[in-house]
mmCIF file of N, CA and C in Angstrom:
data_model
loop_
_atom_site.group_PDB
_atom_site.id
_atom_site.type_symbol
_atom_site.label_atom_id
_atom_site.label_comp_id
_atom_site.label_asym_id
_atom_site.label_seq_id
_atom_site.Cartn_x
_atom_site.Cartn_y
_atom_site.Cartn_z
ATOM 1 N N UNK A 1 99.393 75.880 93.933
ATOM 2 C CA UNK A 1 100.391 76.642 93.210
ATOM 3 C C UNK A 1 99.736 77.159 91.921
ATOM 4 N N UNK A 2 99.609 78.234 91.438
ATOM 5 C CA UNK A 2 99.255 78.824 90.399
ATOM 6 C C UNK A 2 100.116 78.796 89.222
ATOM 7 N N UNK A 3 99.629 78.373 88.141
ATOM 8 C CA UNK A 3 100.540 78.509 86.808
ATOM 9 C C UNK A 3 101.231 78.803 86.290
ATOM 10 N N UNK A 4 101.228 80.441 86.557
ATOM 11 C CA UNK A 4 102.374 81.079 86.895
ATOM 12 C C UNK A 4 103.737 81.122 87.517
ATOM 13 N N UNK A 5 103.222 80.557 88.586
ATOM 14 C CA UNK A 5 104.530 79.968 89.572
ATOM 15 C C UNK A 5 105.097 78.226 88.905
ATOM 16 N N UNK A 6 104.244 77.791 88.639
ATOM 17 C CA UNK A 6 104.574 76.480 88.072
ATOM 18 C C UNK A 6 105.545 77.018 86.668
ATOM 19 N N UNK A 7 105.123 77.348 86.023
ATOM 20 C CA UNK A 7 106.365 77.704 84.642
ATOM 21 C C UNK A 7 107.468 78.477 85.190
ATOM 22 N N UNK A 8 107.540 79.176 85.787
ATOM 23 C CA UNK A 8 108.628 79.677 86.739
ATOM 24 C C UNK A 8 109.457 78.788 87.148
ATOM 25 N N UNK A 9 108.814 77.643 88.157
ATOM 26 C CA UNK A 9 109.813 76.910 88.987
ATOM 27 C C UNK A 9 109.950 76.026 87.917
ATOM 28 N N UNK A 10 109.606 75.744 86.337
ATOM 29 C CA UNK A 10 110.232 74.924 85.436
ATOM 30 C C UNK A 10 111.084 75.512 84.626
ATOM 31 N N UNK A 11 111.246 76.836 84.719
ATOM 32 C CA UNK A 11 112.412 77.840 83.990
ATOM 33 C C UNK A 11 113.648 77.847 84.704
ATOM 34 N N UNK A 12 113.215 77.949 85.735
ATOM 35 C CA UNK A 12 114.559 77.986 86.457
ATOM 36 C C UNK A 12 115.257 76.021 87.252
ATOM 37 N N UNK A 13 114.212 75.258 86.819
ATOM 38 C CA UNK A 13 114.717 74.041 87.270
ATOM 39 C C UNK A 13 115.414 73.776 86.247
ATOM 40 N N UNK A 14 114.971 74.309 85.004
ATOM 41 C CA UNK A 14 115.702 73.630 83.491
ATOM 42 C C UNK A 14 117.000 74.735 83.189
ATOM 43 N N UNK A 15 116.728 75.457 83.948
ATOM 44 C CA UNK A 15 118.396 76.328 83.847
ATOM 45 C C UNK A 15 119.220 75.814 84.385
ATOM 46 N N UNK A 16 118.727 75.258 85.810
ATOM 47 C CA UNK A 16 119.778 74.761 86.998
ATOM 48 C C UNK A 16 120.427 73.600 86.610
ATOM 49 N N UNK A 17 119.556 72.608 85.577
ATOM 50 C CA UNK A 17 119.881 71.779 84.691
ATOM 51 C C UNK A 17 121.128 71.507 83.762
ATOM 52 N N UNK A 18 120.841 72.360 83.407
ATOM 53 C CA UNK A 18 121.937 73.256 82.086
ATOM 54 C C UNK A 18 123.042 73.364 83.128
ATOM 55 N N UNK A 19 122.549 73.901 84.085
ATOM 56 C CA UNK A 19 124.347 74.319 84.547
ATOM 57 C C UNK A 19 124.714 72.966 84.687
ATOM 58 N N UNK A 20 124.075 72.294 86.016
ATOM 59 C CA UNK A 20 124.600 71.029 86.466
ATOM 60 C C UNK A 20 125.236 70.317 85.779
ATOM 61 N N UNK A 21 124.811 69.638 84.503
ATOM 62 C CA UNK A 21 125.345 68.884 83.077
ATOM 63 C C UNK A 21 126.413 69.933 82.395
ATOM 64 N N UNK A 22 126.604 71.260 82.140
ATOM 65 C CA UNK A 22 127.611 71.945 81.504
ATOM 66 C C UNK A 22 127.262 71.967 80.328
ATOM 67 N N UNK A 23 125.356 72.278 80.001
ATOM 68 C CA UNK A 23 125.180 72.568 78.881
ATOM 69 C C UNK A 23 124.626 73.916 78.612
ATOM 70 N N UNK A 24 126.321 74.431 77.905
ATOM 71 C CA UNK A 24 125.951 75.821 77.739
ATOM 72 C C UNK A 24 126.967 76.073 76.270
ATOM 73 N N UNK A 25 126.339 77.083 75.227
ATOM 74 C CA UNK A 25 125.355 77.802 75.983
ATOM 75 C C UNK A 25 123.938 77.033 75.188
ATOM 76 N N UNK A 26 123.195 77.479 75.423
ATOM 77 C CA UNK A 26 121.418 76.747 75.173
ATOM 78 C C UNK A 26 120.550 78.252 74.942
ATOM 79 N N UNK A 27 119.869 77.397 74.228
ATOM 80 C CA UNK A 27 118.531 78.515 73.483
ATOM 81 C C UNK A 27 117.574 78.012 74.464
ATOM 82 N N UNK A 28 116.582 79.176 75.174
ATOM 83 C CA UNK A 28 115.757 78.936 75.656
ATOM 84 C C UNK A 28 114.360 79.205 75.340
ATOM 85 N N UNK A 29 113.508 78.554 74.984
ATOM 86 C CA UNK A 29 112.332 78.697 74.303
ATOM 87 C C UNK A 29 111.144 77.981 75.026
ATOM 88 N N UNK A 30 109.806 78.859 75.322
ATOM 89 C CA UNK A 30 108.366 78.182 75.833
ATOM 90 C C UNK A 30 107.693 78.844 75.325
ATOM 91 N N UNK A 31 106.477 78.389 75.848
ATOM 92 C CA UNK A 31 104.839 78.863 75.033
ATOM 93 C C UNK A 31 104.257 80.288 75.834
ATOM 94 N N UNK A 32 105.087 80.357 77.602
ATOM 95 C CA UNK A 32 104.434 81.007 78.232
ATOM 96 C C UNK A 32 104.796 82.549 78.206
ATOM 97 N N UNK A 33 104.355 83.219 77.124
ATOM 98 C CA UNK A 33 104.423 84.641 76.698
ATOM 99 C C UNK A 33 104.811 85.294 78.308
ATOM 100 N N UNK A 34 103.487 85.328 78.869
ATOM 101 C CA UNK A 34 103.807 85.980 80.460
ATOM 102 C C UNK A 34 105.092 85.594 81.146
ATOM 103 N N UNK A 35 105.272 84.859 81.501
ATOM 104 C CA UNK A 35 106.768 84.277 81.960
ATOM 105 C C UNK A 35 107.750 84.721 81.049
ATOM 106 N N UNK A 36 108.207 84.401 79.933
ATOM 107 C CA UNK A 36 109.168 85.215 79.355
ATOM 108 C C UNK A 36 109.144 86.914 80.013
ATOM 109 N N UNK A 37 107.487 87.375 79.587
ATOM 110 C CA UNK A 37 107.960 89.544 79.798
ATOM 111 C C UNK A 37 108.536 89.235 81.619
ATOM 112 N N UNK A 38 107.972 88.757 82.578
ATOM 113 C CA UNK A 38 108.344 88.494 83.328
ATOM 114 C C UNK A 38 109.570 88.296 84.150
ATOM 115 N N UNK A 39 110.465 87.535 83.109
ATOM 116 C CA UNK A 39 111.717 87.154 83.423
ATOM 117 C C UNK A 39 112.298 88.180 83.000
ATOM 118 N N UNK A 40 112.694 88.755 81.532
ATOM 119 C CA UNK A 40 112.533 89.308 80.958
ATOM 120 C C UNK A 40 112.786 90.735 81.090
ATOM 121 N N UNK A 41 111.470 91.159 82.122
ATOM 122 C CA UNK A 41 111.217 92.823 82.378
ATOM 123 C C UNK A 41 112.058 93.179 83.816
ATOM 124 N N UNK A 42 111.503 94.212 84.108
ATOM 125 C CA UNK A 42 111.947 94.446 85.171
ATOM 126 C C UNK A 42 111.491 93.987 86.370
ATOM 127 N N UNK A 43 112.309 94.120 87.378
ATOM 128 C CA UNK A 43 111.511 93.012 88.463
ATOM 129 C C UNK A 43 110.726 93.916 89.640
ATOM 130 N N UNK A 44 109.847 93.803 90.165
ATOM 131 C CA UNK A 44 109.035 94.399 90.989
ATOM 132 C C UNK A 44 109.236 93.717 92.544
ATOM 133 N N UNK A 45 109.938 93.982 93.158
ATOM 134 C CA UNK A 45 110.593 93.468 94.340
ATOM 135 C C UNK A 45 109.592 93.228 95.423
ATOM 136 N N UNK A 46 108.649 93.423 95.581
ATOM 137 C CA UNK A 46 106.927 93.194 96.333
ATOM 138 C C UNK A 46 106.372 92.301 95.446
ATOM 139 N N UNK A 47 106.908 91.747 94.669
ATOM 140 C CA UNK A 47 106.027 90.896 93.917
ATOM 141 C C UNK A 47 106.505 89.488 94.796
ATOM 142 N N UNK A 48 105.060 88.595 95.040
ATOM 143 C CA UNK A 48 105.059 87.404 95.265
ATOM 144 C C UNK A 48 106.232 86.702 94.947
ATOM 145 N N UNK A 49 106.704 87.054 93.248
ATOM 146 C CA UNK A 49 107.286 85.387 92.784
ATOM 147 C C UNK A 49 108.785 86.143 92.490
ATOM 148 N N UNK A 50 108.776 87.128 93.067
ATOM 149 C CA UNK A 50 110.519 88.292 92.993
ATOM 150 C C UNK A 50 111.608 87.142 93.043
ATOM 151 N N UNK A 51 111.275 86.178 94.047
ATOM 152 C CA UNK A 51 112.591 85.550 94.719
ATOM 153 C C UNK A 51 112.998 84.496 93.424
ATOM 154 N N UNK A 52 112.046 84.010 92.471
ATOM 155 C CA UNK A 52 112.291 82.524 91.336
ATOM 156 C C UNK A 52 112.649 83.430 90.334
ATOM 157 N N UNK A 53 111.739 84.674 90.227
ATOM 158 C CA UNK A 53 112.411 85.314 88.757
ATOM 159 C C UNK A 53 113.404 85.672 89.238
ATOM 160 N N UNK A 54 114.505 86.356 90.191
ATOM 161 C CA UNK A 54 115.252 86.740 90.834
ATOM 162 C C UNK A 54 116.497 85.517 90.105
ATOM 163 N N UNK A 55 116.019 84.443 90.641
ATOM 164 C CA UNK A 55 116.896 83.543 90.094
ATOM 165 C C UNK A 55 117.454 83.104 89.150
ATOM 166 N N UNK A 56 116.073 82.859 88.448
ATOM 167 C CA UNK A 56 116.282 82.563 86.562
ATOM 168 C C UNK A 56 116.851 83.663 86.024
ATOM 169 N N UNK A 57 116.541 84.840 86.298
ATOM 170 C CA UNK A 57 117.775 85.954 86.036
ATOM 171 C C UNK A 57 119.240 85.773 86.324
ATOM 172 N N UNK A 58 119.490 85.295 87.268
ATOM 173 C CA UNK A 58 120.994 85.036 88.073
ATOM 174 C C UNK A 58 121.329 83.444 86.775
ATOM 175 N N UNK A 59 120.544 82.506 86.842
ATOM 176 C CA UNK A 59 120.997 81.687 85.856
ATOM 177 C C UNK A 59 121.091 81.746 84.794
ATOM 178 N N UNK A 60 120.493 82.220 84.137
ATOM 179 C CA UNK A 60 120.682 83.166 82.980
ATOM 180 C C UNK A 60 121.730 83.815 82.427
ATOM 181 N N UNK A 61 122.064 84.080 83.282
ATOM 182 C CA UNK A 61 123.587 85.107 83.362
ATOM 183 C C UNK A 61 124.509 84.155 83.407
ATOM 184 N N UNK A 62 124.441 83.393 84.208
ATOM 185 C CA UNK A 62 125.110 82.107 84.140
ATOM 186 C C UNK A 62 125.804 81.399 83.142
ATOM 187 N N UNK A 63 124.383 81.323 82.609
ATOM 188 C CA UNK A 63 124.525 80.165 81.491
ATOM 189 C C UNK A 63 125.367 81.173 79.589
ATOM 190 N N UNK A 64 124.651 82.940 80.363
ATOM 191 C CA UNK A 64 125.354 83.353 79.168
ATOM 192 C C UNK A 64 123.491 83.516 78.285
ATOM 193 N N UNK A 65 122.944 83.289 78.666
ATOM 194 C CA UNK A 65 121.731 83.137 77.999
ATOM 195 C C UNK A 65 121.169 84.666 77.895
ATOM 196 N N UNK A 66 121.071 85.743 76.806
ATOM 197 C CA UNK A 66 120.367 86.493 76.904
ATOM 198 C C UNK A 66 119.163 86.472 76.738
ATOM 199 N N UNK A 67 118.303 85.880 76.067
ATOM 200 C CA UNK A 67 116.337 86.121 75.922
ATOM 201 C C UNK A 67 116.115 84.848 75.759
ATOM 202 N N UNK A 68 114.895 85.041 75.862
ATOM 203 C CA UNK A 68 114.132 83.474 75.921
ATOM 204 C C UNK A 68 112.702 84.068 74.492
ATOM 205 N N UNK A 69 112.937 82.843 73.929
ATOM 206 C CA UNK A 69 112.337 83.140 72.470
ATOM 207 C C UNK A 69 110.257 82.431 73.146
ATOM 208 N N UNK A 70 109.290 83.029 72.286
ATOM 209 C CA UNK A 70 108.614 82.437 72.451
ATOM 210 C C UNK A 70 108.209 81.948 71.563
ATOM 211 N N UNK A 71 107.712 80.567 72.127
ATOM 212 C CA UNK A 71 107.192 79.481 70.690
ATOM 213 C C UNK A 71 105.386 79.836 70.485
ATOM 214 N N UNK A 72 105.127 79.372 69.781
ATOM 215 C CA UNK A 72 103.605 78.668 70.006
ATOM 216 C C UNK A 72 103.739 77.268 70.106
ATOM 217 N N UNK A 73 101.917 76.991 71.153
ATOM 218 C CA UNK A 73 102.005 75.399 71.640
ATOM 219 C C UNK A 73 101.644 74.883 70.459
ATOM 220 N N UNK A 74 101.236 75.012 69.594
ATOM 221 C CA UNK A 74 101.605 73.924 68.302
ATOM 222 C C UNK A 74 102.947 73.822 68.227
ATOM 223 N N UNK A 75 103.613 74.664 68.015
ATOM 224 C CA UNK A 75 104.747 74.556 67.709
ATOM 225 C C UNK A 75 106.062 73.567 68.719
ATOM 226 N N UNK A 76 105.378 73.197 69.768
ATOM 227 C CA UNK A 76 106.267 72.803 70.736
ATOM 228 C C UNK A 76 105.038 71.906 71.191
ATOM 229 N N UNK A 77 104.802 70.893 70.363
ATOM 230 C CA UNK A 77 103.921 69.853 70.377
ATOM 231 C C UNK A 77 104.718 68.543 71.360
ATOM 232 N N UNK A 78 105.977 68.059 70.976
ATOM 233 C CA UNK A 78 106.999 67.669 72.087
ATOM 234 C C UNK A 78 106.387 67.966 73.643
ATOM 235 N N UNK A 79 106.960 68.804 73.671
ATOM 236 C CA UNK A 79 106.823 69.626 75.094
ATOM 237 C C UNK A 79 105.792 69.532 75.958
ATOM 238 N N UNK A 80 104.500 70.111 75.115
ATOM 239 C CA UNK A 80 103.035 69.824 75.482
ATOM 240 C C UNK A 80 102.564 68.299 75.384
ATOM 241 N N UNK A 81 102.982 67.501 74.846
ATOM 242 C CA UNK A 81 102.845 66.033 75.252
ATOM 243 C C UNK A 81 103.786 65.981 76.576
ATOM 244 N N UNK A 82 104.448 65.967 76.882
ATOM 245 C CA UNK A 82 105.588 65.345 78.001
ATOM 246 C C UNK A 82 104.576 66.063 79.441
ATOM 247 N N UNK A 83 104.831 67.543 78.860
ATOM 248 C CA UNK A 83 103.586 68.055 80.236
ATOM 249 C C UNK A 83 102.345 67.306 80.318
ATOM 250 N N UNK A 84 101.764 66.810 79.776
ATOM 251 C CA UNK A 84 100.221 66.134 79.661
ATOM 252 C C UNK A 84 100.520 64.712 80.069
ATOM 253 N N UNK A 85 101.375 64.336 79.590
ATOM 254 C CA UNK A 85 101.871 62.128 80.389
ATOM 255 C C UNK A 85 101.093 62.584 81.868
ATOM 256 N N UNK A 86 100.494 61.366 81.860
ATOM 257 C CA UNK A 86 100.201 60.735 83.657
ATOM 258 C C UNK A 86 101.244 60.134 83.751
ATOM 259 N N UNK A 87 102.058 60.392 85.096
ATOM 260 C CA UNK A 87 102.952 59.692 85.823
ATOM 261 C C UNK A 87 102.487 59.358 86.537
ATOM 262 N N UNK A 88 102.456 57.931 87.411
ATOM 263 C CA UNK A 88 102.054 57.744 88.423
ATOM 264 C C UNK A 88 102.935 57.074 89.695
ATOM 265 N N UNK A 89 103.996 57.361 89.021
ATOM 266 C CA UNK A 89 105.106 56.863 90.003
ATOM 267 C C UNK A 89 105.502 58.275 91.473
ATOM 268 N N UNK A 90 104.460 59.327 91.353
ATOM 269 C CA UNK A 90 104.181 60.068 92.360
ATOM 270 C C UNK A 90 105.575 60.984 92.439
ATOM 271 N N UNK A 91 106.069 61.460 91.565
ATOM 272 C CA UNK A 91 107.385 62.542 91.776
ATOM 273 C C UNK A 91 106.454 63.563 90.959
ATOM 274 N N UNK A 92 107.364 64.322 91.517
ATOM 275 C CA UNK A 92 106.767 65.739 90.773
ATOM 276 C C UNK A 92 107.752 66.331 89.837
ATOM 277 N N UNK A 93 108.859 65.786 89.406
ATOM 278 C CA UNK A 93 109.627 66.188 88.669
ATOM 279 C C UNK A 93 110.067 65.299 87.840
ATOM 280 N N UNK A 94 110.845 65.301 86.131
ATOM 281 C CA UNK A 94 111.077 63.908 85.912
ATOM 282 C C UNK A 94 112.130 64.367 84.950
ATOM 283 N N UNK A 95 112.906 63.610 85.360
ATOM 284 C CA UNK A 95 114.120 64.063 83.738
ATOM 285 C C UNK A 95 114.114 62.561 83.175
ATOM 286 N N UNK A 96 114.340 62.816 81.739
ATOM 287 C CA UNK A 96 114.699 61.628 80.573
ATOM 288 C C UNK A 96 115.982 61.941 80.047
ATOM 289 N N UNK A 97 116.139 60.583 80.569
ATOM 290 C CA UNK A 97 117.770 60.376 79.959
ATOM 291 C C UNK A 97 117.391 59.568 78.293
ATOM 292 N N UNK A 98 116.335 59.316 78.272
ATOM 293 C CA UNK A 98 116.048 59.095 76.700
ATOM 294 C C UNK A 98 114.779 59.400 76.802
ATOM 295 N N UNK A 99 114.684 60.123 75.279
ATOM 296 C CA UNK A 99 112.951 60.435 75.433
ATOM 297 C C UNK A 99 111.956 58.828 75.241
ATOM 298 N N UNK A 100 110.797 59.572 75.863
ATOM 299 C CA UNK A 100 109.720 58.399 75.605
ATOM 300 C C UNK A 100 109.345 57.720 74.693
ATOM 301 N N UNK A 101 108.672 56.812 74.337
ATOM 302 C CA UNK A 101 108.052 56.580 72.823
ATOM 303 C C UNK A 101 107.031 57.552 72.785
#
């Protein structure tokens, strides 16, 4: 899976999120400049990843969310630790119901 597609399927898992729990509305903010114009722009319907941005658009709307702000990864030092943890309990996904130490 390419990087690209990986921040994708975490934009739209953390939207689907938001809905599920009824937390709306929410500011949405990442590091990944490309993914934001992406979501963002217009969509190119031959494109590989049409069908996830397709979505996060539809949740989006959803949630009431118009733009997604971009941070810098200093700035979202949080974030970039949690992505970097070794898990080794072998899921590929992980929600915290309390953050880590």
């Amino acid at each position: 899976m390419h990087s690209l597609e990986v921040e994708l399927w975490a934009v739209r898992d953390g939207l689907q999120l938001a809905i599920n729990n009824q937390f709306a509305p929410i500011c949405v903010e990442m590091d990944a400049l490309v993914v934001i114009q992406f979501i963002m722009g217009p969509i190119q319907p031959q494109h590989s990843l049409s069908n996830i941005i397709y979505d996060c658009k539809y949740l989006m709307r959803q949630l009431g969310v118009k733009r997604i702000d971009h941070v810098y990864r200093e700035g979202n030092k949080c974030a970039d630790l949690l992505a970097n943890m070794d898990f080794n309990d072998g899921l590929e996904f992980h929600i915290f119901d309390v953050a880590p130490d």
